Coordinates of C-alpha atoms (C1' of nucleotides) in Angstrom, one line a residue:
Chain A
X1 CA -33.6 -8.7 0.3
X2 CA -31.9 -10.7 -2.4
X3 CA -28.7 -8.9 -3.1
X4 CA -26.9 -8.3 0.1
X5 CA -23.6 -9.6 -1.0
X6 CA -24.4 -10.7 -4.5
X7 CA -22.5 -9.0 -7.3
X8 CA -24.6 -6.5 -9.2
X9 CA -22.3 -6.6 -12.2
X10 CA -22.5 -9.2 -15.0
X11 CA -18.8 -9.8 -15.1
X12 CA -18.8 -10.6 -11.4
X13 CA -21.9 -12.9 -11.8
X14 CA -20.3 -14.8 -14.7
X15 CA -17.0 -15.1 -12.7
X16 CA -19.0 -16.5 -9.7
X17 CA -20.8 -19.0 -11.9
X18 CA -17.5 -20.3 -13.4
X19 CA -15.9 -20.3 -10.0
X20 CA -18.6 -22.5 -8.6
X21 CA -18.1 -24.9 -11.5
X22 CA -14.5 -25.2 -10.5
X23 CA -14.8 -25.3 -6.7
X24 CA -17.6 -27.8 -6.9
X25 CA -15.9 -30.1 -9.3
X26 CA -17.9 -29.6 -12.4
X27 CA -14.7 -28.4 -14.1
X28 CA -11.6 -30.3 -13.3
X29 CA -7.9 -29.4 -13.4
X30 CA -6.7 -29.1 -17.0
X31 CA -10.2 -28.7 -18.4
X32 CA -10.5 -26.1 -21.1
X33 CA -13.2 -23.5 -20.9
X34 CA -15.2 -22.6 -24.0
X35 CA -13.6 -19.8 -25.9
X36 CA -14.4 -16.2 -25.0
X37 CA -16.7 -15.9 -28.0
X38 CA -18.6 -19.0 -27.0
X39 CA -18.9 -17.9 -23.4
X40 CA -20.2 -14.6 -24.5
X41 CA -22.8 -16.3 -26.6
X42 CA -23.8 -18.7 -23.8
X43 CA -24.2 -16.0 -21.3
X44 CA -25.7 -13.5 -23.7
X45 CA -23.0 -10.8 -23.0
X46 CA -20.2 -9.2 -25.0
X47 CA -16.7 -10.6 -25.2
X48 CA -15.4 -7.7 -23.1
X49 CA -17.6 -8.7 -20.2
X50 CA -16.5 -12.3 -20.4
X51 CA -12.9 -11.2 -20.5
X52 CA -13.4 -9.2 -17.3
X53 CA -14.9 -12.3 -15.6
X54 CA -12.0 -14.4 -16.7
X55 CA -9.5 -11.9 -15.5
X56 CA -11.1 -12.1 -12.0
X57 CA -10.6 -15.8 -12.0
X58 CA -7.1 -15.5 -13.3
X59 CA -6.3 -13.1 -10.4
X60 CA -7.2 -15.9 -8.0
X61 CA -5.1 -18.4 -10.0
X62 CA -8.2 -20.4 -10.7
X63 CA -7.5 -20.4 -14.4
X64 CA -4.6 -19.7 -16.7
X65 CA -4.9 -18.6 -20.3
X66 CA -2.9 -19.6 -23.3
X67 CA -2.8 -17.7 -26.6
X68 CA -2.9 -19.1 -30.1
X69 CA -4.8 -21.9 -31.8
X70 CA -6.2 -24.5 -29.3
X71 CA -5.3 -22.0 -26.6
X72 CA -7.9 -20.6 -24.3
X73 CA -8.7 -20.6 -20.6
X74 CA -7.8 -23.8 -18.6
X75 CA -8.6 -24.7 -15.1
X76 CA -5.3 -24.2 -13.3
X77 CA -3.5 -26.6 -11.1
X78 CA -3.0 -24.6 -7.9
X79 CA 0.5 -25.3 -6.6
X80 CA 1.6 -24.8 -3.0
X81 CA 3.7 -21.9 -4.1
X82 CA 0.9 -20.1 -5.8
X83 CA -1.4 -20.7 -3.0
X84 CA 1.1 -19.6 -0.4
X85 CA 1.9 -16.4 -2.4
X86 CA -1.8 -15.5 -2.4
X87 CA -2.3 -16.3 1.2
X88 CA 0.7 -14.1 2.1
X89 CA -0.7 -11.2 0.0
X90 CA -4.1 -11.4 1.6
X91 CA -2.8 -11.9 5.2
X92 CA -0.2 -9.2 4.9
X93 CA -2.8 -6.7 3.7
X94 CA -5.2 -7.8 6.4
X95 CA -2.6 -7.3 9.1
X96 CA -1.5 -4.0 7.7
X97 CA -5.0 -2.6 7.5
X98 CA -6.4 -3.5 10.8
X99 CA -4.2 -1.9 13.4
X100 CA -2.9 -5.1 14.9
X101 CA -0.8 -4.6 18.0
X102 CA 2.7 -5.9 17.8
X103 CA 2.0 -8.1 20.8
X104 CA -1.1 -9.8 19.3
X105 CA 0.7 -10.5 16.1
X106 CA 3.7 -11.9 17.9
X107 CA 1.6 -14.1 20.1
X108 CA -0.3 -15.5 17.1
X109 CA 2.9 -16.1 15.2
X110 CA 4.6 -18.1 17.9
X111 CA 1.5 -20.0 18.9
X112 CA 1.2 -21.2 15.3
X113 CA 4.8 -22.0 15.0
X114 CA 4.8 -24.0 18.2
X115 CA 2.2 -26.3 16.6
X116 CA 4.9 -28.0 14.6
X117 CA 7.5 -28.6 17.3
X118 CA 6.4 -32.1 18.3
X119 CA 6.3 -33.4 14.7
X120 CA 9.4 -31.5 13.8
X121 CA 11.4 -33.1 16.6
X122 CA 10.2 -36.5 15.5
X123 CA 10.8 -36.2 11.8
X124 CA 13.6 -33.6 11.4
X125 CA 16.1 -34.6 8.7
X126 CA 19.8 -33.8 8.4
X127 CA 19.2 -31.8 5.3
X128 CA 16.8 -29.4 7.0
X129 CA 18.9 -29.2 10.1
X130 CA 21.9 -28.2 7.9
X131 CA 19.7 -25.7 6.2
X132 CA 18.9 -24.1 9.5
X133 CA 22.6 -24.1 10.5
X134 CA 23.4 -22.3 7.3
X135 CA 20.9 -19.6 8.1
X136 CA 22.5 -19.3 11.5
X137 CA 25.8 -18.8 9.8
X138 CA 24.3 -16.1 7.6
X139 CA 22.8 -14.4 10.6
X140 CA 26.2 -14.3 12.3
X141 CA 27.8 -12.5 9.4
X142 CA 29.1 -9.1 10.6
X143 CA 27.8 -6.0 8.8
X144 CA 24.7 -7.9 7.7
X145 CA 21.9 -5.5 6.8
X146 CA 18.6 -5.6 8.7
X147 CA 16.7 -6.8 5.7
X148 CA 19.1 -9.6 5.1
X149 CA 18.9 -10.6 8.7
X150 CA 15.1 -10.7 8.6
X151 CA 15.2 -12.7 5.3
X152 CA 17.4 -15.3 6.8
X153 CA 15.2 -15.4 9.9
X154 CA 12.2 -16.2 7.7
X155 CA 14.2 -18.9 5.9
X156 CA 15.2 -20.4 9.3
X157 CA 11.7 -20.6 10.5
X158 CA 10.5 -21.9 7.2
X159 CA 13.0 -24.8 7.5
X160 CA 11.8 -25.3 11.0
X161 CA 8.2 -25.8 10.0
X162 CA 9.3 -28.0 7.0
X163 CA 10.9 -30.3 9.6
X164 CA 7.4 -31.4 10.6
X165 CA 7.3 -33.3 7.3
X166 CA 3.7 -32.3 6.7
X167 CA 3.2 -30.3 3.5
X168 CA -0.2 -29.0 4.5
X169 CA 1.2 -27.8 7.8
X170 CA 4.1 -26.2 6.0
X171 CA 1.8 -24.4 3.7
X172 CA -0.3 -22.9 6.5
X173 CA 2.6 -22.1 8.8
X174 CA 4.9 -20.7 6.2
X175 CA 2.1 -18.5 5.0
X176 CA 1.3 -17.1 8.4
X177 CA 4.8 -16.6 9.5
X178 CA 5.7 -14.8 6.3
X179 CA 2.7 -12.6 6.4
X180 CA 3.6 -11.4 9.8
X181 CA 7.1 -10.5 8.9
X182 CA 6.3 -6.9 8.0
X183 CA 5.1 -6.4 11.6
X184 CA 8.1 -8.1 13.0
X185 CA 10.3 -5.8 10.9
X186 CA 9.3 -2.9 13.0
X187 CA 12.1 -4.0 15.2
X188 CA 15.7 -2.8 14.5
X189 CA 18.1 -5.5 15.5
X190 CA 21.2 -4.4 17.4
X191 CA 24.3 -6.6 17.5
X192 CA 23.3 -7.5 21.1
X193 CA 19.8 -8.6 20.2
X194 CA 21.0 -10.5 17.1
X195 CA 23.4 -12.5 19.3
X196 CA 20.6 -13.3 21.6
X197 CA 18.4 -14.5 18.8
X198 CA 21.1 -16.5 17.2
X199 CA 21.7 -18.3 20.5
X200 CA 18.1 -19.3 20.6
X201 CA 18.2 -20.5 17.0
X202 CA 21.1 -22.7 18.0
X203 CA 19.1 -24.0 20.9
X204 CA 16.3 -24.9 18.6
X205 CA 18.5 -26.8 16.2
X206 CA 20.2 -28.6 19.1
X207 CA 16.8 -29.5 20.5
X208 CA 15.6 -30.9 17.2
X209 CA 18.8 -32.8 16.8
X210 CA 18.3 -34.8 20.0
X211 CA 14.6 -34.9 19.4
X212 CA 13.9 -33.0 22.7
X213 CA 10.5 -31.3 22.1
X214 CA 10.5 -29.6 25.4
X215 CA 13.8 -27.7 24.8
X216 CA 12.6 -26.6 21.4
X217 CA 9.4 -25.4 22.9
X218 CA 11.2 -23.6 25.6
X219 CA 13.5 -21.8 23.1
X220 CA 10.6 -20.7 21.1
X221 CA 8.8 -19.4 24.2
X222 CA 11.9 -17.4 25.1
X223 CA 12.2 -16.1 21.6
X224 CA 8.6 -15.0 21.7
X225 CA 9.1 -13.2 25.0
X226 CA 12.3 -11.6 23.8
X227 CA 10.8 -10.5 20.6
X228 CA 7.9 -8.9 22.4
X229 CA 10.3 -7.1 24.7
X230 CA 12.2 -5.8 21.7
X231 CA 8.9 -4.6 20.2
X232 CA 7.9 -2.8 23.3
X233 CA 11.2 -1.0 23.7
X234 CA 10.8 0.2 20.1
X235 CA 7.3 1.5 20.9
X236 CA 8.5 3.1 24.1
X237 CA 11.3 4.8 22.3
X238 CA 8.8 6.2 19.8
X239 CA 6.4 7.4 22.4
X240 CA 9.0 9.4 24.3
X241 CA 10.4 10.9 21.2
Chain B
X1 CA 16.4 -9.7 -14.0
X2 CA 13.0 -8.1 -13.7
X3 CA 10.5 -10.2 -15.6
X4 CA 11.1 -13.8 -14.7
X5 CA 7.6 -14.6 -13.6
X6 CA 6.0 -11.2 -14.5
X7 CA 2.9 -11.4 -16.7
X8 CA 3.4 -10.7 -20.3
X9 CA 0.0 -9.0 -20.7
X10 CA -0.5 -5.3 -20.2
X11 CA -3.6 -5.7 -18.0
X12 CA -1.6 -8.0 -15.6
X13 CA 1.3 -5.5 -15.6
X14 CA -1.0 -2.6 -14.7
X15 CA -2.7 -4.7 -12.1
X16 CA 0.7 -5.5 -10.6
X17 CA 1.8 -1.9 -10.6
X18 CA -1.4 -0.8 -8.7
X19 CA -1.1 -3.7 -6.4
X20 CA 2.3 -2.7 -5.4
X21 CA 1.1 0.8 -4.7
X22 CA -1.5 -0.6 -2.3
X23 CA 0.6 -3.2 -0.6
X24 CA 3.6 -0.9 -0.2
X25 CA 1.5 1.9 1.2
X26 CA 1.6 4.5 -1.6
X27 CA -2.2 4.1 -1.8
X28 CA -4.0 4.0 1.5
X29 CA -7.4 2.6 2.5
X30 CA -10.1 4.7 1.2
X31 CA -8.0 6.5 -1.4
X32 CA -9.6 6.9 -4.8
X33 CA -7.8 5.7 -7.8
X34 CA -7.8 7.9 -11.0
X35 CA -10.8 7.2 -13.2
X36 CA -10.5 4.5 -15.8
X37 CA -10.0 7.1 -18.5
X38 CA -7.2 8.8 -16.6
X39 CA -5.5 5.5 -15.9
X40 CA -5.7 4.5 -19.5
X41 CA -4.0 7.8 -20.5
X42 CA -1.4 7.5 -17.8
X43 CA -0.4 3.9 -18.8
X44 CA -0.9 4.6 -22.5
X45 CA -3.5 1.8 -23.0
X46 CA -7.2 1.6 -23.8
X47 CA -9.9 1.7 -21.2
X48 CA -10.8 -1.9 -21.7
X49 CA -7.3 -3.0 -20.7
X50 CA -7.4 -0.8 -17.6
X51 CA -10.8 -2.3 -16.7
X52 CA -9.3 -5.8 -16.9
X53 CA -6.6 -4.8 -14.6
X54 CA -9.0 -3.3 -12.1
X55 CA -11.2 -6.5 -12.2
X56 CA -8.1 -8.5 -11.2
X57 CA -7.6 -6.3 -8.2
X58 CA -11.3 -6.4 -7.3
X59 CA -11.2 -10.2 -7.4
X60 CA -8.6 -10.0 -4.6
X61 CA -10.8 -7.5 -2.6
X62 CA -8.0 -4.9 -3.0
X63 CA -10.3 -2.4 -4.5
X64 CA -14.0 -1.7 -4.7
X65 CA -15.7 0.3 -7.4
X66 CA -18.7 2.6 -7.2
X67 CA -20.6 4.0 -10.1
X68 CA -21.8 7.5 -10.7
X69 CA -20.3 10.9 -10.4
X70 CA -17.5 11.0 -7.9
X71 CA -17.5 7.2 -8.0
X72 CA -14.6 5.2 -9.1
X73 CA -12.2 2.6 -7.7
X74 CA -11.3 2.9 -4.0
X75 CA -8.7 1.1 -2.0
X76 CA -10.8 -1.4 -0.1
X77 CA -10.6 -2.0 3.7
X78 CA -10.0 -5.7 3.9
X79 CA -12.1 -7.2 6.7
X80 CA -11.3 -10.4 8.6
X81 CA -14.4 -11.9 7.0
X82 CA -13.3 -11.1 3.4
X83 CA -9.8 -12.3 4.0
X84 CA -10.9 -15.5 5.7
X85 CA -13.3 -16.2 2.8
X86 CA -10.5 -15.8 0.3
X87 CA -8.2 -17.9 2.4
X88 CA -10.7 -20.7 2.6
X89 CA -11.3 -20.7 -1.2
X90 CA -7.6 -20.8 -1.9
X91 CA -6.8 -23.5 0.7
X92 CA -9.8 -25.6 -0.2
X93 CA -8.8 -25.7 -3.8
X94 CA -5.2 -26.4 -3.0
X95 CA -6.2 -29.3 -0.8
X96 CA -8.7 -30.6 -3.3
X97 CA -6.2 -30.5 -6.2
X98 CA -3.1 -32.0 -4.6
X99 CA -4.1 -35.5 -3.6
X100 CA -3.6 -34.9 0.1
X101 CA -4.0 -38.0 2.2
X102 CA -6.6 -37.9 4.9
X103 CA -4.0 -38.6 7.5
X104 CA -1.8 -35.7 6.5
X105 CA -4.7 -33.3 6.4
X106 CA -6.0 -34.5 9.8
X107 CA -2.5 -34.2 11.4
X108 CA -2.1 -30.7 10.1
X109 CA -5.6 -29.6 11.2
X110 CA -5.2 -30.8 14.8
X111 CA -1.6 -29.6 15.1
X112 CA -2.8 -26.1 14.1
X113 CA -5.8 -26.3 16.4
X114 CA -3.7 -27.3 19.4
X115 CA -1.7 -24.1 19.0
X116 CA -4.5 -22.2 20.7
X117 CA -5.2 -24.4 23.7
X118 CA -2.9 -22.7 26.2
X119 CA -4.3 -19.3 25.4
X120 CA -7.9 -20.6 25.2
X121 CA -7.7 -22.1 28.6
X122 CA -6.4 -18.9 30.0
X123 CA -8.8 -16.5 28.3
X124 CA -12.0 -18.5 27.7
X125 CA -15.2 -16.5 28.3
X126 CA -18.6 -17.8 29.5
X127 CA -20.1 -16.5 26.3
X128 CA -17.9 -18.7 24.1
X129 CA -18.2 -21.7 26.5
X130 CA -21.9 -21.4 26.2
X131 CA -21.7 -21.2 22.4
X132 CA -19.7 -24.4 22.5
X133 CA -22.3 -26.0 24.7
X134 CA -25.0 -25.0 22.3
X135 CA -23.2 -26.7 19.5
X136 CA -22.9 -29.8 21.5
X137 CA -26.6 -29.7 22.1
X138 CA -27.1 -29.4 18.4
X139 CA -24.8 -32.3 17.7
X140 CA -26.8 -34.4 20.1
X141 CA -30.0 -33.9 18.2
X142 CA -31.4 -37.2 16.9
X143 CA -32.0 -37.5 13.2
X144 CA -29.5 -34.7 12.5
X145 CA -28.1 -34.8 8.9
X146 CA -24.4 -35.4 8.3
X147 CA -24.1 -31.9 6.8
X148 CA -25.7 -30.3 9.8
X149 CA -23.5 -32.3 12.2
X150 CA -20.4 -31.2 10.3
X151 CA -21.5 -27.6 10.2
X152 CA -22.0 -27.6 14.0
X153 CA -18.6 -29.3 14.3
X154 CA -17.0 -26.4 12.5
X155 CA -18.9 -23.9 14.6
X156 CA -17.7 -25.7 17.7
X157 CA -14.1 -25.6 16.7
X158 CA -14.4 -22.0 15.6
X159 CA -15.6 -21.0 19.0
X160 CA -12.7 -23.0 20.5
X161 CA -10.1 -21.0 18.5
X162 CA -11.9 -17.8 19.4
X163 CA -11.4 -18.6 23.0
X164 CA -7.8 -17.8 22.6
X165 CA -8.8 -14.2 22.4
X166 CA -6.4 -13.3 19.6
X167 CA -8.0 -12.2 16.4
X168 CA -5.0 -12.9 14.2
X169 CA -4.8 -16.4 15.5
X170 CA -8.6 -16.8 15.0
X171 CA -8.3 -15.7 11.4
X172 CA -5.5 -18.2 10.6
X173 CA -7.0 -21.1 12.5
X174 CA -10.6 -20.6 11.4
X175 CA -9.3 -20.4 7.9
X176 CA -7.3 -23.6 8.0
X177 CA -9.9 -25.6 9.9
X178 CA -12.6 -24.6 7.5
X179 CA -10.6 -25.3 4.4
X180 CA -10.0 -28.8 5.6
X181 CA -13.6 -29.5 6.2
X182 CA -14.3 -31.0 2.8
X183 CA -11.6 -33.6 3.4
X184 CA -13.0 -34.3 6.9
X185 CA -16.4 -34.8 5.3
X186 CA -15.3 -38.0 3.6
X187 CA -16.3 -39.5 6.9
X188 CA -19.9 -40.7 7.5
X189 CA -20.8 -40.3 11.1
X190 CA -22.6 -43.2 12.7
X191 CA -24.6 -42.7 15.9
X192 CA -21.8 -44.5 17.8
X193 CA -19.1 -42.2 16.4
X194 CA -21.1 -39.1 17.0
X195 CA -21.5 -40.0 20.6
X196 CA -17.8 -40.5 20.9
X197 CA -17.1 -37.2 19.4
X198 CA -19.6 -35.4 21.5
X199 CA -18.1 -36.9 24.6
X200 CA -14.7 -35.4 23.6
X201 CA -16.3 -32.1 22.9
X202 CA -17.7 -32.1 26.4
X203 CA -14.3 -32.9 27.7
X204 CA -12.8 -30.0 25.9
X205 CA -15.4 -27.6 27.3
X206 CA -14.9 -29.0 30.8
X207 CA -11.2 -28.6 30.5
X208 CA -11.5 -25.0 29.3
X209 CA -13.9 -24.2 32.2
X210 CA -11.4 -25.3 34.8
X211 CA -8.5 -23.9 32.8
X212 CA -6.8 -27.3 32.5
X213 CA -4.7 -27.1 29.4
X214 CA -3.5 -30.6 29.6
X215 CA -7.0 -32.1 29.6
X216 CA -8.0 -30.0 26.6
X217 CA -4.8 -31.1 24.8
X218 CA -5.5 -34.7 25.7
X219 CA -9.1 -34.5 24.4
X220 CA -7.9 -33.0 21.1
X221 CA -5.2 -35.7 20.7
X222 CA -7.8 -38.4 21.2
X223 CA -10.2 -36.6 18.8
X224 CA -7.4 -36.6 16.2
X225 CA -6.6 -40.2 16.7
X226 CA -10.2 -41.2 16.6
X227 CA -10.9 -39.1 13.4
X228 CA -7.9 -40.8 11.7
X229 CA -9.3 -44.2 12.7
X230 CA -12.7 -43.3 11.3
X231 CA -11.0 -42.0 8.1
X232 CA -9.0 -45.2 7.7
X233 CA -12.0 -47.5 8.1
X234 CA -13.8 -45.5 5.4
X235 CA -10.8 -46.0 3.1
X236 CA -10.6 -49.7 4.0
X237 CA -14.3 -50.1 3.3
X238 CA -13.8 -48.5 -0.1
X239 CA -10.8 -50.6 -0.9
X240 CA -12.5 -54.0 -0.2
X241 CA -15.6 -53.0 -2.1
Chain C
dA1 C1' 8.8 -41.5 -47.3
dG2 C1' 10.7 -37.9 -44.5
dA3 C1' 12.3 -33.3 -43.4
dC4 C1' 11.6 -28.6 -43.6
dA5 C1' 9.1 -24.3 -44.9
dA6 C1' 4.8 -21.7 -45.8
dT7 C1' 0.0 -21.3 -45.0
dT8 C1' -3.9 -21.1 -42.3
dA9 C1' -7.3 -21.3 -38.7
dA10 C1' -8.4 -20.4 -34.0
dA11 C1' -7.8 -18.1 -30.1
dT12 C1' -6.4 -14.4 -26.9
dG13 C1' -4.7 -9.4 -26.4
dT14 C1' -5.8 -4.8 -27.5
dC15 C1' -8.0 -0.7 -29.4
dT16 C1' -11.8 2.4 -30.7
dG17 C1' -16.0 4.4 -30.2
dA18 C1' -20.4 4.3 -28.6
dC19 C1' -24.4 4.1 -25.4
dA20 C1' -26.8 3.0 -21.0
dA21 C1' -27.1 3.6 -16.1
dA22 C1' -26.1 5.4 -11.7
dT23 C1' -25.1 9.2 -8.8
dG24 C1' -23.9 13.3 -6.6
dA25 C1' -23.8 18.3 -7.2
dA26 C1' -25.4 22.4 -9.0
dA27 C1' -29.1 25.0 -10.9
dA28 C1' -33.9 26.0 -11.3
dA29 C1' -38.5 26.0 -9.9
dT30 C1' -41.9 26.0 -6.3
Chain D
dA1 C1' -36.4 26.8 2.4
dT2 C1' -37.5 22.9 0.0
dT3 C1' -38.2 20.2 -3.9
dT4 C1' -37.4 19.2 -8.6
dT5 C1' -34.7 19.3 -12.7
dT6 C1' -30.7 19.3 -15.1
dC7 C1' -26.1 18.0 -15.8
dA8 C1' -21.4 16.4 -15.7
dT9 C1' -18.8 12.4 -14.3
dT10 C1' -17.9 7.7 -14.0
dT11 C1' -18.6 2.9 -14.3
dG12 C1' -20.9 -1.0 -16.9
dT13 C1' -21.7 -2.9 -21.3
dC14 C1' -21.7 -3.6 -26.2
dA15 C1' -20.1 -4.1 -31.2
dG16 C1' -16.6 -4.4 -34.3
dA17 C1' -12.0 -4.3 -35.7
dC18 C1' -7.1 -5.5 -35.9
dA19 C1' -2.7 -7.5 -34.0
dT20 C1' -0.4 -11.4 -32.2
dT21 C1' 0.4 -16.0 -31.0
dT22 C1' 0.3 -20.8 -31.8
dA23 C1' -0.6 -25.4 -33.4
dA24 C1' -2.2 -28.0 -37.1
dT25 C1' -2.2 -28.4 -42.0
dT26 C1' -0.5 -28.1 -46.4
dG27 C1' 3.0 -27.8 -49.7
dT28 C1' 7.7 -28.5 -51.4
dC29 C1' 12.1 -30.4 -51.8
dT30 C1' 15.4 -34.1 -51.1

DNA sequence: AGACAATTAAATGTCTGACAAATGAAAAAT
DNA sequence: ATTTTTCATTTGTCAGACATTTAATTGTCT
């Protein structure tokens, strides 16, 4: 009854030990780990095993390795970008593997996104508002591909969450919204639906500009309902085919 | 234009290649990868290098390995629990390494948490409400340790987000709330502050019971303000010491 | 003394070959 | 028919070697 989730392999055990040292603060950012040969000695294993353990940690961006004299493995400073990239990978896979209905995903996405409206209306900057306007211009381009439209949509919503002026919130929201994009992409956007979406984007920017939380909330709610409608019509079209 | 951030090491490159195969659906859940020897042949590298690549993927829970005949590396089914555990590790480290102010963390936490109130009020079940009441009872225990109080607090808020009845939302919210707990733990809870918090928890449950979104929102807002006050007094006490 | 080039030591990255251990399937024995 | 044995396959680990990278050191020239 001791090894229910514990790793049966040495390399996993060593990785866990070092991971604990990092997460619990016994190893600090920038600290250099002993060389692979030393770690092998300390743990009584071969260098190959130690290397496998270090690669596990590197895969989680917990450490970075440098070659050459005075190189080695260093506790990595985890940047927002790295963390977000990992969160997106994990979440995207999770959503892709668990038969999430479009409606559930959509509901979650907009619920999360709405959590920043109050702060965004209060703190929005001209720089970010202009960024959002630029994305709207991009979205209005005729003959824009679906991928480009979606990419611009992500950029728009990312600017929206950045308006809240809270980096922690931006990290979580940007990660969740981006991870759900593949599900959102099940939709094919007609010219008609694009125009509808762009109008709502304009309403969001206008609401932020005059710091009117309610109108931003309303626009997001309509956008959510409209997106779900689009998703359902896609599913219906598939079912009858 | 292909290798701007790409890893210069073979094992990282091979890991990336296989990761793409999984993320982009060329390998499906349950599929077995070629044996290490075959992969080594295919990529023209040694088995040790392939193994390092596989360990990177295993660290992200993308694959699992089984020993023995007809064993090998299989594309893993990523469960909500595994994904959440990884998200918590990453987010906790991110917050710990980036000098986040208590106020920013708190603001983000409650903003995210509030995103589930409307759905929670609509869909709350008796089972979850009772779970929340049980946590309140636990929190009311005299001589409860600070750790136990915090753990029960996390359980309470987790039940709250589960009330929204959206598993995707639960995943994201539970992950964010849990990751911020270490920052919240900077606070030491006096008997007075515990009573205050428990009262607010009761208000939240009562609000959910009668499906009164506004009262739940209000209680969360007060909880946020109160938590920030507690955090500031801790900082002030430290500064004058 | 200072600037530049060559050397060197330390470390990771990779390869090779080997053996141990686990495991399911097939063959053999009962 | 059932149990046991054997066996091939595959991962886990080890030991030793060489290649490559890199910063510090040393040497040389001005």
